[in-house]
PDB file of C-alpha atoms in Angstrom:
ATOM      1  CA  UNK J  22     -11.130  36.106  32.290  1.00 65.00           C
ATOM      2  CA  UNK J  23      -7.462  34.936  33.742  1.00 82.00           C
ATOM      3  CA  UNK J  24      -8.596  31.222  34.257  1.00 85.00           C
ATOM      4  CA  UNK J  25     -10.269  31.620  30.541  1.00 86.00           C
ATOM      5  CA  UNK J  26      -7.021  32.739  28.758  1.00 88.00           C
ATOM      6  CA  UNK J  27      -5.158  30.279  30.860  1.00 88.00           C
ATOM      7  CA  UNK J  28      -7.047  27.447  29.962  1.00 88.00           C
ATOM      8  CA  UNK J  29      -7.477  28.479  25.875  1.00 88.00           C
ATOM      9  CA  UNK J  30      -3.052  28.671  26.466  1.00 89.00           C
ATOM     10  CA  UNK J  31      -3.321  24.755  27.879  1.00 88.00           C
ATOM     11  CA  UNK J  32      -5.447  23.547  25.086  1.00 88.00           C
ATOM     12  CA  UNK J  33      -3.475  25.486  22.804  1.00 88.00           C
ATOM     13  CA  UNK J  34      -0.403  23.849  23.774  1.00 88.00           C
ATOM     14  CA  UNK J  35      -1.351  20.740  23.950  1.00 87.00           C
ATOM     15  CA  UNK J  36      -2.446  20.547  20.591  1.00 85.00           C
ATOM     16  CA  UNK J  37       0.416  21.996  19.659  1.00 86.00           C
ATOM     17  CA  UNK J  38       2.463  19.600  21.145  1.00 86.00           C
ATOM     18  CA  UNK J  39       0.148  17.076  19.501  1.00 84.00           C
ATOM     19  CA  UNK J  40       0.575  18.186  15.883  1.00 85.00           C
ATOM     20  CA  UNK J  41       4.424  18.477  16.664  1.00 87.00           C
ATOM     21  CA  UNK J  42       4.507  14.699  17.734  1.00 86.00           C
ATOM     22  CA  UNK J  43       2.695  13.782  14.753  1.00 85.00           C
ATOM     23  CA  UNK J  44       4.769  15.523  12.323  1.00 89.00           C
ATOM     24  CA  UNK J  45       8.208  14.041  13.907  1.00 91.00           C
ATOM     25  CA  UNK J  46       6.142  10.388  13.749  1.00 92.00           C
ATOM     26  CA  UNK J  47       5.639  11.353   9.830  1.00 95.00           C
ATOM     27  CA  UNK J  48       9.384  12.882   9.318  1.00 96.00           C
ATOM     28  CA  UNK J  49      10.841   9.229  10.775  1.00 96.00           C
ATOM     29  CA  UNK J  50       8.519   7.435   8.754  1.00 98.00           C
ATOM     30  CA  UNK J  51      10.393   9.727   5.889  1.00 98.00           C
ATOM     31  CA  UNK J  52      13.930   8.879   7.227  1.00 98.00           C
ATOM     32  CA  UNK J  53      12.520   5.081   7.169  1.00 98.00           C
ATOM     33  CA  UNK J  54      11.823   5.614   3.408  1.00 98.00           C
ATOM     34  CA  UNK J  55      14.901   7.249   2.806  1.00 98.00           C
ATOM     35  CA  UNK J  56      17.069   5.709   4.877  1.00 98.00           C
ATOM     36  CA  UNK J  57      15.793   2.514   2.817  1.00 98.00           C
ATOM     37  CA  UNK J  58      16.773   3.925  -0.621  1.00 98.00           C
ATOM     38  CA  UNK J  59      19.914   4.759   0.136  1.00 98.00           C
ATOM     39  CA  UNK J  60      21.082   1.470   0.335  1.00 98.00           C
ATOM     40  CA  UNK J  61      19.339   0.177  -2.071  1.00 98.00           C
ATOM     41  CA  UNK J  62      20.936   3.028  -4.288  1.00 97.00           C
ATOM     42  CA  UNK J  63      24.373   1.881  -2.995  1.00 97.00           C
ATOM     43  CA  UNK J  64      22.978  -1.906  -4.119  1.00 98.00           C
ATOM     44  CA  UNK J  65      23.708  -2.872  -1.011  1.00 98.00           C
ATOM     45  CA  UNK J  66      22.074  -6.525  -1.346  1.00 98.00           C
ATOM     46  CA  UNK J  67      22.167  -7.252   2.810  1.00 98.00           C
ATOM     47  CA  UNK J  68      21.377  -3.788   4.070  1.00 98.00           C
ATOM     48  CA  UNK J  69      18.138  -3.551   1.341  1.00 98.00           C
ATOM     49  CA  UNK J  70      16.764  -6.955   2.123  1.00 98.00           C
ATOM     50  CA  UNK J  71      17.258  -6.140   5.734  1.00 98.00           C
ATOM     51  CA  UNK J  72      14.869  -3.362   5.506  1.00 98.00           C
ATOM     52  CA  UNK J  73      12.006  -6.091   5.055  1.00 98.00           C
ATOM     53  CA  UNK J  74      10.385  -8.027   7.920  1.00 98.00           C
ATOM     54  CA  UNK J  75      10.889 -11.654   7.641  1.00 98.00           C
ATOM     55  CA  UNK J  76       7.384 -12.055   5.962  1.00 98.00           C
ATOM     56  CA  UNK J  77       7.551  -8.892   4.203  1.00 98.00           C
ATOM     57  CA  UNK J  78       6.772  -9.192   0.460  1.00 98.00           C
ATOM     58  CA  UNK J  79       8.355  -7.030  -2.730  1.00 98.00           C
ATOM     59  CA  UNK J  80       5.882  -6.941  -5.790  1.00 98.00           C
ATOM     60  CA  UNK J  81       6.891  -5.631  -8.491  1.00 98.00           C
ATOM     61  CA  UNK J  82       5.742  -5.502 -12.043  1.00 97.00           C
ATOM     62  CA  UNK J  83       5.932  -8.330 -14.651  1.00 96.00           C
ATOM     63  CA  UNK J  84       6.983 -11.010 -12.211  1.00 96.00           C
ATOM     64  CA  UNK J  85       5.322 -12.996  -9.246  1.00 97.00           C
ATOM     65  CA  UNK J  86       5.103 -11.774  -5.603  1.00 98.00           C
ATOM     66  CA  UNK J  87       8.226 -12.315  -3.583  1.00 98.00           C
ATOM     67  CA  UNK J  88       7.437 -13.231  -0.047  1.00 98.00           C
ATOM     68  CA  UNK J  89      10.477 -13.645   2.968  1.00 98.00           C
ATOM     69  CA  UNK J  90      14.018 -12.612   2.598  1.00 98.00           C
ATOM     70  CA  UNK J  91      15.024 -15.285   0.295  1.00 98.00           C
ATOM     71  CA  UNK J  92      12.689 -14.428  -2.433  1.00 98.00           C
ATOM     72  CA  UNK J  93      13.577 -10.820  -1.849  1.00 98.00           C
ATOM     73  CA  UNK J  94      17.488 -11.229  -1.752  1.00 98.00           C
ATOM     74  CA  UNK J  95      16.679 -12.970  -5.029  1.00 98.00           C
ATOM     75  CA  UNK J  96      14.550  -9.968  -6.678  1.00 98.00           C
ATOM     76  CA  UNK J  97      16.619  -7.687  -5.551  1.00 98.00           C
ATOM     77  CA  UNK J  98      20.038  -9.374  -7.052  1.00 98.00           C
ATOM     78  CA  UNK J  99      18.298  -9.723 -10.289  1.00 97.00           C
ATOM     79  CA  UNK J 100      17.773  -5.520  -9.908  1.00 96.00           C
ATOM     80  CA  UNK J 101      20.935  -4.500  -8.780  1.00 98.00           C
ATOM     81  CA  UNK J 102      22.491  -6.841 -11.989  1.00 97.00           C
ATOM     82  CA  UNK J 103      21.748  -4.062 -14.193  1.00 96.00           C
ATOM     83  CA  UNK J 104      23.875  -2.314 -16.071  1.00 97.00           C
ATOM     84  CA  UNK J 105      24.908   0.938 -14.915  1.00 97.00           C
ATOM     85  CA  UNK J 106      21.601   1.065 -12.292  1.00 97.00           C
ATOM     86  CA  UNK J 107      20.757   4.704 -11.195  1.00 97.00           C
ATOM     87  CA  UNK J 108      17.898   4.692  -9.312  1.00 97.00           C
ATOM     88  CA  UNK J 109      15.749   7.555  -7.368  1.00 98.00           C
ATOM     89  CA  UNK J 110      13.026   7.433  -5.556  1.00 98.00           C
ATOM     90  CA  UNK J 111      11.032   9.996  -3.362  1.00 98.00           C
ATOM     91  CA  UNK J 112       7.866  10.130  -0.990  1.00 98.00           C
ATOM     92  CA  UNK J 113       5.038  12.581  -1.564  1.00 97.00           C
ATOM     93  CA  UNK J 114       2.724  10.883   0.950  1.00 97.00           C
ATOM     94  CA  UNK J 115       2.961   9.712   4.170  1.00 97.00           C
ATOM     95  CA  UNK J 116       0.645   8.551   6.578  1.00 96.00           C
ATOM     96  CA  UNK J 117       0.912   6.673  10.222  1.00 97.00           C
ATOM     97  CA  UNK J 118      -2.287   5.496  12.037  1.00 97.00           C
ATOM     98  CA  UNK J 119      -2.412   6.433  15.783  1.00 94.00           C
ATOM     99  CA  UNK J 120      -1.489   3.657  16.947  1.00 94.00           C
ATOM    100  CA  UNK J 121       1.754   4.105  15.528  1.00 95.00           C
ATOM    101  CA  UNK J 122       2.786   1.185  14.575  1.00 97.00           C
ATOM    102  CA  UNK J 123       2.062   0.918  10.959  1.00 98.00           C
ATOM    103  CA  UNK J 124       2.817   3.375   8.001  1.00 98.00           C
ATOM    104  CA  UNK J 125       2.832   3.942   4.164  1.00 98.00           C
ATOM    105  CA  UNK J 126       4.795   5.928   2.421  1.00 98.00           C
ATOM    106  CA  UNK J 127       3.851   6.446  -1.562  1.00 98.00           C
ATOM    107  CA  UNK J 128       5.773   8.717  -3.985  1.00 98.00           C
ATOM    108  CA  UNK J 129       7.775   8.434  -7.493  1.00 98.00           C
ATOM    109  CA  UNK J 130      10.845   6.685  -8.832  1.00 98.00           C
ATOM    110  CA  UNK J 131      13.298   7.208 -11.514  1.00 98.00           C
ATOM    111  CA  UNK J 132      15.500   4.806 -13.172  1.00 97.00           C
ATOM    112  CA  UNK J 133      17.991   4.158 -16.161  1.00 98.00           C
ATOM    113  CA  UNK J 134      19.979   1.025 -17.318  1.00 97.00           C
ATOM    114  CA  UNK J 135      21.293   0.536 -20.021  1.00 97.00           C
ATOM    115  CA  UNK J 136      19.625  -1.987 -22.138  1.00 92.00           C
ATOM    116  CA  UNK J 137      20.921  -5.030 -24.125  1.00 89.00           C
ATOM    117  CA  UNK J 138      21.215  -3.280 -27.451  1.00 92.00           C
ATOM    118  CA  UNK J 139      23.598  -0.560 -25.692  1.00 94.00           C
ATOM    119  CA  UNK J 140      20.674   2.457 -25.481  1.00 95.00           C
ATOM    120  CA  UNK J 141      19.892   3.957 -22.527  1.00 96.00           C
ATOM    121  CA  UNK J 142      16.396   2.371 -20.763  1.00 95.00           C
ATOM    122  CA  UNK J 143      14.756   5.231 -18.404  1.00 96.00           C
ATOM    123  CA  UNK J 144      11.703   4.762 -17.021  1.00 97.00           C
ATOM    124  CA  UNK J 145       9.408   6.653 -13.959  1.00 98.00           C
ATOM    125  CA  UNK J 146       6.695   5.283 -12.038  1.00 98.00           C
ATOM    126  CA  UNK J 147       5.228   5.735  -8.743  1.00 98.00           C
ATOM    127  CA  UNK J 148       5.650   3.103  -5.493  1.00 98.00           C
ATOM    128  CA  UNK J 149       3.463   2.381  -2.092  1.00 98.00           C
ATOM    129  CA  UNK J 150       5.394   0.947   0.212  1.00 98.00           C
ATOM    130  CA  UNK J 151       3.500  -0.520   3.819  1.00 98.00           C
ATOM    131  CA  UNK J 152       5.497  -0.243   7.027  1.00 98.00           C
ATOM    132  CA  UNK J 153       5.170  -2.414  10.164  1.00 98.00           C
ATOM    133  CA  UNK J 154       7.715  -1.049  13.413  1.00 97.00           C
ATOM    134  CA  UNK J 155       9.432  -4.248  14.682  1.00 97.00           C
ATOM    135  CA  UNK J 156      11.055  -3.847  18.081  1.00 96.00           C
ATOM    136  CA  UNK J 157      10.639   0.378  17.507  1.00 96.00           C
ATOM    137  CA  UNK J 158      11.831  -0.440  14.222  1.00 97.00           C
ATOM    138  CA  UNK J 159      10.582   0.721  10.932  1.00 98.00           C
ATOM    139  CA  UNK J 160      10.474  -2.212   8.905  1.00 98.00           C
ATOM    140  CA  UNK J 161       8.683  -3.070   4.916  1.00 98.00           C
ATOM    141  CA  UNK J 162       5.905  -4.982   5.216  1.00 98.00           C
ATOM    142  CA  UNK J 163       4.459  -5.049   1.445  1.00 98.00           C
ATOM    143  CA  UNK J 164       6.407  -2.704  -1.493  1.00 98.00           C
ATOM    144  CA  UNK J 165       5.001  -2.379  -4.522  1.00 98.00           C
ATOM    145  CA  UNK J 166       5.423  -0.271  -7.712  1.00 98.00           C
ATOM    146  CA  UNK J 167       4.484   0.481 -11.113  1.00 98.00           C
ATOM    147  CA  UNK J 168       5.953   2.535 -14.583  1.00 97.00           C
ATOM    148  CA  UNK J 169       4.036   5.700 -15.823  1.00 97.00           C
ATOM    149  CA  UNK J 170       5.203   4.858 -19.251  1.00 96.00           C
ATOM    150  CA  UNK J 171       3.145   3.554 -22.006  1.00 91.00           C
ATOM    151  CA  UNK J 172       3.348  -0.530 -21.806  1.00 83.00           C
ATOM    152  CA  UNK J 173       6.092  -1.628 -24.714  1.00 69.00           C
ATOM    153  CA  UNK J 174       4.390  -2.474 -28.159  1.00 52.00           C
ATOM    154  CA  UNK J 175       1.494   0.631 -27.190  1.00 46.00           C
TER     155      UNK J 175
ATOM    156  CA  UNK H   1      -7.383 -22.035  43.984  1.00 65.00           C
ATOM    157  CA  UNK H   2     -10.443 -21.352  43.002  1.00 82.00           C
ATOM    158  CA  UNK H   3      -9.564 -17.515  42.810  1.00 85.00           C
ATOM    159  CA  UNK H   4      -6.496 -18.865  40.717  1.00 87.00           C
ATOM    160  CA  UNK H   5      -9.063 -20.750  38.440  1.00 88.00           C
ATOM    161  CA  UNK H   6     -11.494 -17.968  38.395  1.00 88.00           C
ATOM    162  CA  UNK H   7      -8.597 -15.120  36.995  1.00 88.00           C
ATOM    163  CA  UNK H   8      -7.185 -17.367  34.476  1.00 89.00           C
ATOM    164  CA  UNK H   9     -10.736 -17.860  32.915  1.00 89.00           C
ATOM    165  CA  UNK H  10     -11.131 -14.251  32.914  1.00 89.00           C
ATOM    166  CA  UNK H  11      -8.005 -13.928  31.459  1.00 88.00           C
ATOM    167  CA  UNK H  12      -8.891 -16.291  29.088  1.00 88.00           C
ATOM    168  CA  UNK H  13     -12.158 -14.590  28.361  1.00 89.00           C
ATOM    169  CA  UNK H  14     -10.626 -11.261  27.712  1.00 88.00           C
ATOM    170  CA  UNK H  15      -8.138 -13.032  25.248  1.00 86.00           C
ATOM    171  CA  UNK H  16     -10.481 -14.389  23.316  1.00 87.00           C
ATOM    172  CA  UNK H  17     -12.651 -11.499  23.058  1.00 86.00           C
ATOM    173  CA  UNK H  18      -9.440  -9.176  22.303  1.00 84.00           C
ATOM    174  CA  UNK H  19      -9.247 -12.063  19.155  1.00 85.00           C
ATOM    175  CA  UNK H  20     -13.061 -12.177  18.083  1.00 87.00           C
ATOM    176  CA  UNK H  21     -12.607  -8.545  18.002  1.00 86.00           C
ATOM    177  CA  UNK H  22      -9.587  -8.634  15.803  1.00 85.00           C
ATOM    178  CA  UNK H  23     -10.304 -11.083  13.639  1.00 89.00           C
ATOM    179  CA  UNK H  24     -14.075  -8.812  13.257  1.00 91.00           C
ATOM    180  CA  UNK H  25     -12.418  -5.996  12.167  1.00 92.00           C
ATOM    181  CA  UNK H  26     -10.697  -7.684   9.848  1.00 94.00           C
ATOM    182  CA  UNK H  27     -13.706  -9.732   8.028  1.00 96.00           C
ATOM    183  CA  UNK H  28     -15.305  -5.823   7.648  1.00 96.00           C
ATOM    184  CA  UNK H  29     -12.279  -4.750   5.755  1.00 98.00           C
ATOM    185  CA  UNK H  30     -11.946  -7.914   3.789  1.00 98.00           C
ATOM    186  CA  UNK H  31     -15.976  -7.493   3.349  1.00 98.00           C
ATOM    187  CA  UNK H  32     -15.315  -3.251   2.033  1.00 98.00           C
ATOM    188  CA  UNK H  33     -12.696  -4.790  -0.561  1.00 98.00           C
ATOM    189  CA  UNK H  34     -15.043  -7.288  -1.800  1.00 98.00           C
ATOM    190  CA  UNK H  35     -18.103  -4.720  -1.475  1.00 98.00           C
ATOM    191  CA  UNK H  36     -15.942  -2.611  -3.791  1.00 98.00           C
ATOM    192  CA  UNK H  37     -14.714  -5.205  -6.023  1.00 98.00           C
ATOM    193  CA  UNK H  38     -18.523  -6.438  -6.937  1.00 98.00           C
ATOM    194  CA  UNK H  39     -19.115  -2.238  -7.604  1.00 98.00           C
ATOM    195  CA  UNK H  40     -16.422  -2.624 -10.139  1.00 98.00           C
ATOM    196  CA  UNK H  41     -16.993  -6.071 -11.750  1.00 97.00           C
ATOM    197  CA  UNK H  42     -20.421  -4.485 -12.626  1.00 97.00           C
ATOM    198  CA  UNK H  43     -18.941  -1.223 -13.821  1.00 98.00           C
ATOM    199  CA  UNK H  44     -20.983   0.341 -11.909  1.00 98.00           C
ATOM    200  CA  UNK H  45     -18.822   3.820 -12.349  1.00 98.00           C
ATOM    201  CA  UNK H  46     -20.521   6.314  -9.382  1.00 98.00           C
ATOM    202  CA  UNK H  47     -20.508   3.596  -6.453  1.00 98.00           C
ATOM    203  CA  UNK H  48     -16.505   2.465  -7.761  1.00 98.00           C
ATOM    204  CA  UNK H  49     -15.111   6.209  -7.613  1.00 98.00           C
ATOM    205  CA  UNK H  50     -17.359   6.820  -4.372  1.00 98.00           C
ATOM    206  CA  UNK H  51     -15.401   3.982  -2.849  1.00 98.00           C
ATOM    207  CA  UNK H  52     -12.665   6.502  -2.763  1.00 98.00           C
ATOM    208  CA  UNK H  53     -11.842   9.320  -0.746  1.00 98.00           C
ATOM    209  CA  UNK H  54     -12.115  12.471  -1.731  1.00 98.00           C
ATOM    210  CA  UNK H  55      -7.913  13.000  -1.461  1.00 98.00           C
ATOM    211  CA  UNK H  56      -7.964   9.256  -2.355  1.00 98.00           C
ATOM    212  CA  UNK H  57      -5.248   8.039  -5.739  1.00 98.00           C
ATOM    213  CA  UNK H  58      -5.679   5.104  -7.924  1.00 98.00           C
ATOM    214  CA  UNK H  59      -1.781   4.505  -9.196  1.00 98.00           C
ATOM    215  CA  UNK H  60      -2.238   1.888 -12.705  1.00 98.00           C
ATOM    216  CA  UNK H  61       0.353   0.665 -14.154  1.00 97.00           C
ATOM    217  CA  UNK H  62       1.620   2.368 -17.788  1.00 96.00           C
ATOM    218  CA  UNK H  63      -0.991   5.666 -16.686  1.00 96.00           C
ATOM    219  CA  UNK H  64       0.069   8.594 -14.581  1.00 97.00           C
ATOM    220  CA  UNK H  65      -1.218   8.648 -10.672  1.00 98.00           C
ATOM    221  CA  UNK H  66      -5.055   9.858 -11.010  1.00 98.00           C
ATOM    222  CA  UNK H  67      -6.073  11.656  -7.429  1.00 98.00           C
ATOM    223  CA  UNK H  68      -9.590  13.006  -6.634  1.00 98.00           C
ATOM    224  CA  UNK H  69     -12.767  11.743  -7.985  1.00 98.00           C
ATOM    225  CA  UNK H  70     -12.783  13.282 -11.061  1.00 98.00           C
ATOM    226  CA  UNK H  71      -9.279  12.050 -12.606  1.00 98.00           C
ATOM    227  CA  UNK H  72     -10.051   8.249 -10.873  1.00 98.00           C
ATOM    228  CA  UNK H  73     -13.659   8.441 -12.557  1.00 98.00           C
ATOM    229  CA  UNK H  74     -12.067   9.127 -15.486  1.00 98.00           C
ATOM    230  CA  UNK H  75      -9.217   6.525 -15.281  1.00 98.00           C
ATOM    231  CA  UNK H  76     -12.157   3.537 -14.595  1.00 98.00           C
ATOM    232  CA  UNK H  77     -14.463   4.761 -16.796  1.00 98.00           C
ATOM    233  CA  UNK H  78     -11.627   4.397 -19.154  1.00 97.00           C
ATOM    234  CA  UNK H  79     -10.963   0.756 -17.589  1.00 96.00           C
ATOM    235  CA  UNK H  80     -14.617  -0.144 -17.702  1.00 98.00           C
ATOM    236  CA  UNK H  81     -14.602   1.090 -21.746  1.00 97.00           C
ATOM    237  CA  UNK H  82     -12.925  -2.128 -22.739  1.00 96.00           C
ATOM    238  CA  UNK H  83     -14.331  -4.665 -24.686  1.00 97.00           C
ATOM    239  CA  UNK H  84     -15.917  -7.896 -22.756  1.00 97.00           C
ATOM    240  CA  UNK H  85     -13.671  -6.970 -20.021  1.00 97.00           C
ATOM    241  CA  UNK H  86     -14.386  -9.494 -17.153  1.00 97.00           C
ATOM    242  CA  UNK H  87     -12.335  -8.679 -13.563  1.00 97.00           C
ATOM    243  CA  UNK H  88     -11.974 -10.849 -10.628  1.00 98.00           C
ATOM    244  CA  UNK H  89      -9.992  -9.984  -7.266  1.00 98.00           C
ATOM    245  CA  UNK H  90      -9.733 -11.268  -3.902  1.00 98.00           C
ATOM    246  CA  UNK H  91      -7.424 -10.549  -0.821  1.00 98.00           C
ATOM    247  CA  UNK H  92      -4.731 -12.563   0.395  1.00 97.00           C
ATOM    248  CA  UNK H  93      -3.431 -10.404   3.415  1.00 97.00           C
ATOM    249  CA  UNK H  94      -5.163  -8.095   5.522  1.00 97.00           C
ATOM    250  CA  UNK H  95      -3.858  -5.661   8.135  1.00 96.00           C
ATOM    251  CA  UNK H  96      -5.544  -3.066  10.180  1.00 97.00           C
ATOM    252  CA  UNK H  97      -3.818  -0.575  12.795  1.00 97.00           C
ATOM    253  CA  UNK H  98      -4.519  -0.950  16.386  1.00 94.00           C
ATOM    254  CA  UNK H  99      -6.232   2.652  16.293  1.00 94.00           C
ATOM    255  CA  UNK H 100      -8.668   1.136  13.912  1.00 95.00           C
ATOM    256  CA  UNK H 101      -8.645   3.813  11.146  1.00 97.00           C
ATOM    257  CA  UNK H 102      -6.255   2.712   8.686  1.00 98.00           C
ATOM    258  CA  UNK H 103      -5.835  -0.737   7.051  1.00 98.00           C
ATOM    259  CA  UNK H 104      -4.272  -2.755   4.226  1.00 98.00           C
ATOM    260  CA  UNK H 105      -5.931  -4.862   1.750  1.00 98.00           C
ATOM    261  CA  UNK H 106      -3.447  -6.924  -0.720  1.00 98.00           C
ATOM    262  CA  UNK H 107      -4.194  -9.947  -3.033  1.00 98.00           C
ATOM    263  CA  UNK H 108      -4.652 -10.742  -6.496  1.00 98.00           C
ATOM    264  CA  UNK H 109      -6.528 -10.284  -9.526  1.00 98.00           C
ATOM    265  CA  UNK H 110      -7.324 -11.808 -13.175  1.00 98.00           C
ATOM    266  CA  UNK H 111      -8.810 -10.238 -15.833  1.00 97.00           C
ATOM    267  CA  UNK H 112      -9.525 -10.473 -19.732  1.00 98.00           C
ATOM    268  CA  UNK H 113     -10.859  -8.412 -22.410  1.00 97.00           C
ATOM    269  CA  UNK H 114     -11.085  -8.018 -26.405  1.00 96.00           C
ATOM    270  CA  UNK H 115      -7.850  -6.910 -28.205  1.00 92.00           C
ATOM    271  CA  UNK H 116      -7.759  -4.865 -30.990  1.00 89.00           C
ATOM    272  CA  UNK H 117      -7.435  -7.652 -33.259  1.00 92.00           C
ATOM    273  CA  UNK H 118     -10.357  -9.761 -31.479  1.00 94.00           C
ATOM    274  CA  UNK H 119      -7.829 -11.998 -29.882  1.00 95.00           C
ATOM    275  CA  UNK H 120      -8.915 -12.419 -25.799  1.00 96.00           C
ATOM    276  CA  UNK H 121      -6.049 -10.821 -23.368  1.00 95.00           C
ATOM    277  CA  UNK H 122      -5.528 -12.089 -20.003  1.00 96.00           C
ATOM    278  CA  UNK H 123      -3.921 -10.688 -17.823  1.00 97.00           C
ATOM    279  CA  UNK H 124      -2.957 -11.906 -13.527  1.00 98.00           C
ATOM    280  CA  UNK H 125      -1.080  -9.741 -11.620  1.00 98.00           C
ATOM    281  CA  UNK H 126      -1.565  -8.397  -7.989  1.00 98.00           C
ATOM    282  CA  UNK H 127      -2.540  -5.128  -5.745  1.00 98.00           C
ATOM    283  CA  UNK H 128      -2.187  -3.121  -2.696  1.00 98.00           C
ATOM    284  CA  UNK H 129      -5.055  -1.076  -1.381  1.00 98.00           C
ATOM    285  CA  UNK H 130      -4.269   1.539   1.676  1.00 98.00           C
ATOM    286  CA  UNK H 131      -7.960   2.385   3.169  1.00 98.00           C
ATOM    287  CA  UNK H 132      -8.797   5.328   5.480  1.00 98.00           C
ATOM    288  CA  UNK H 133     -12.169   5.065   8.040  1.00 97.00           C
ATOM    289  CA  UNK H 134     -14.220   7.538   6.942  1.00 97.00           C
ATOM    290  CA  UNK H 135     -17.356   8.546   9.461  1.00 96.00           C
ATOM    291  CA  UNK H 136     -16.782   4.832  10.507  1.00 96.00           C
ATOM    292  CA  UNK H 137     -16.854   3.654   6.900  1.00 97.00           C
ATOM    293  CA  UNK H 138     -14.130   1.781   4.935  1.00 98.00           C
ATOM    294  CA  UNK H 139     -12.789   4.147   2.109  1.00 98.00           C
ATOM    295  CA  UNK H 140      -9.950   3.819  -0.925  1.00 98.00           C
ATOM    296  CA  UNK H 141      -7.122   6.078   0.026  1.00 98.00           C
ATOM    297  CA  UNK H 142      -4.213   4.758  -2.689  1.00 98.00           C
ATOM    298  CA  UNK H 143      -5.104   1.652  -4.656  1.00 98.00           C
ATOM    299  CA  UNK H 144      -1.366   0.369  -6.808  1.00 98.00           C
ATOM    300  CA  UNK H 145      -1.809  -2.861  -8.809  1.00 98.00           C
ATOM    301  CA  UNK H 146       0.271  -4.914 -11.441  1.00 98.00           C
ATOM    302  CA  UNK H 147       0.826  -7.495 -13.649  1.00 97.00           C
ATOM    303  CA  UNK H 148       3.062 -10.890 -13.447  1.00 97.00           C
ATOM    304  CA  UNK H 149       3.140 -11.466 -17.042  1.00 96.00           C
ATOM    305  CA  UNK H 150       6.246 -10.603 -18.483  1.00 91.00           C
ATOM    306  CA  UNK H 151       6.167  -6.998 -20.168  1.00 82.00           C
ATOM    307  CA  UNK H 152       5.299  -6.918 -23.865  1.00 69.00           C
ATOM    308  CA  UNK H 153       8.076  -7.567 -25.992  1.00 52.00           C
ATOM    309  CA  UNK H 154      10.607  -9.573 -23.309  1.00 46.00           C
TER     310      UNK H 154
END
């Protein structure tokens, strides 16, 4: 009975330890995600493209695919030139395989500009964003994103 | 040397097969994206939503996130409503963990189908598809696409 209750307390712990590794792997991945935004909130143009692997790609709606940092820097200029950006965005999902070295995150975004007419422009959407770790890194492989909203003209 | 000879072949061998294995895994994936997209092209509604996992979320562009069989069946059967619509994707990139469970499809798609006045719309745009290994088989767990036109009205 003593070796049984001893060995049920090893297995026991180490799937506790287990599900405790995983859930720091996820609440990284999180930070990674986070960590990403706030820069890009701050439209900081180096820091946010920095975030991407060399051969990462942005794709985002009603333009082409921008592959590599030039492409990106570009995109992401063309964002930030907004007036009066505010930007949010959040994860609801995360997932890492076990081999840890590649990730998605997936949640929802808000946003607001102000459009050319003067009026306010909000819109919210939702986002999957693929991440590849890069010298223990957490780095964007693919980003993508898309509005909720009824298309314009609908 | 001919020990010397002998290791590097193995080596080589092992290589090789570590590559062929790879490269595989990454035909089956490419093959479960295609497998899916015939499903769909012949709106074939119960094999397209059983493509997805049972947590799995479809994310469309101008539509809410739809998660769980019931609200994706409804979003393609929605999809597969419009008139002479014709749909054609293929991948471009492919990724799978080294754990094997998880992988990333991404590419692009065309499609057209009958406006309200008659007129034909096309549309070209591109996707991301997360999938899951499921009792070894390839299943949707977030599917995100868009378009590169511009958006109505710009």
């Amino acid at each position: 009975m003593r070796l049984r209750s001893f060995l049920l307390l090893v297995v026991a712990l180490i799937l506790s330890a287990s599900v405790i590794r995983a859930q720091k792997a996820e609440q990284a991945l999180r930070d990674a995600d986070q960590a990403w935004f706030k820069v890009f909130a701050a439209k900081d143009l180096k820091k946010s493209v920095d975030f991407c692997l060399a051969d990462g790609s942005v794709l985002p709606p009603n333009e082409p695919i921008a592959t590599g940092h030039e492409a990106i820097e570009k995109n992401f200029a063309g964002f930030f030139a907004l007036p009066n950006l505010m930007i949010d965005w959040k994860p609801t999902k995360t997932q890492i395989a076990g081999s840890g070295e590649m990730g998605v995150t997936s949640g929802v975004y808000q946003m607001s500009f102000t459009g050319p007419n003067g009026s306010t422009i909000k819109d919210t959407g939702k986002y999957v964003t693929v991440w590849k770790k890069e010298k223990g890194v957490w780095k964007v492989w693919l980003d993508i994103f898309n509005s909720d909203l009824p298309a314009a003209g609908n």
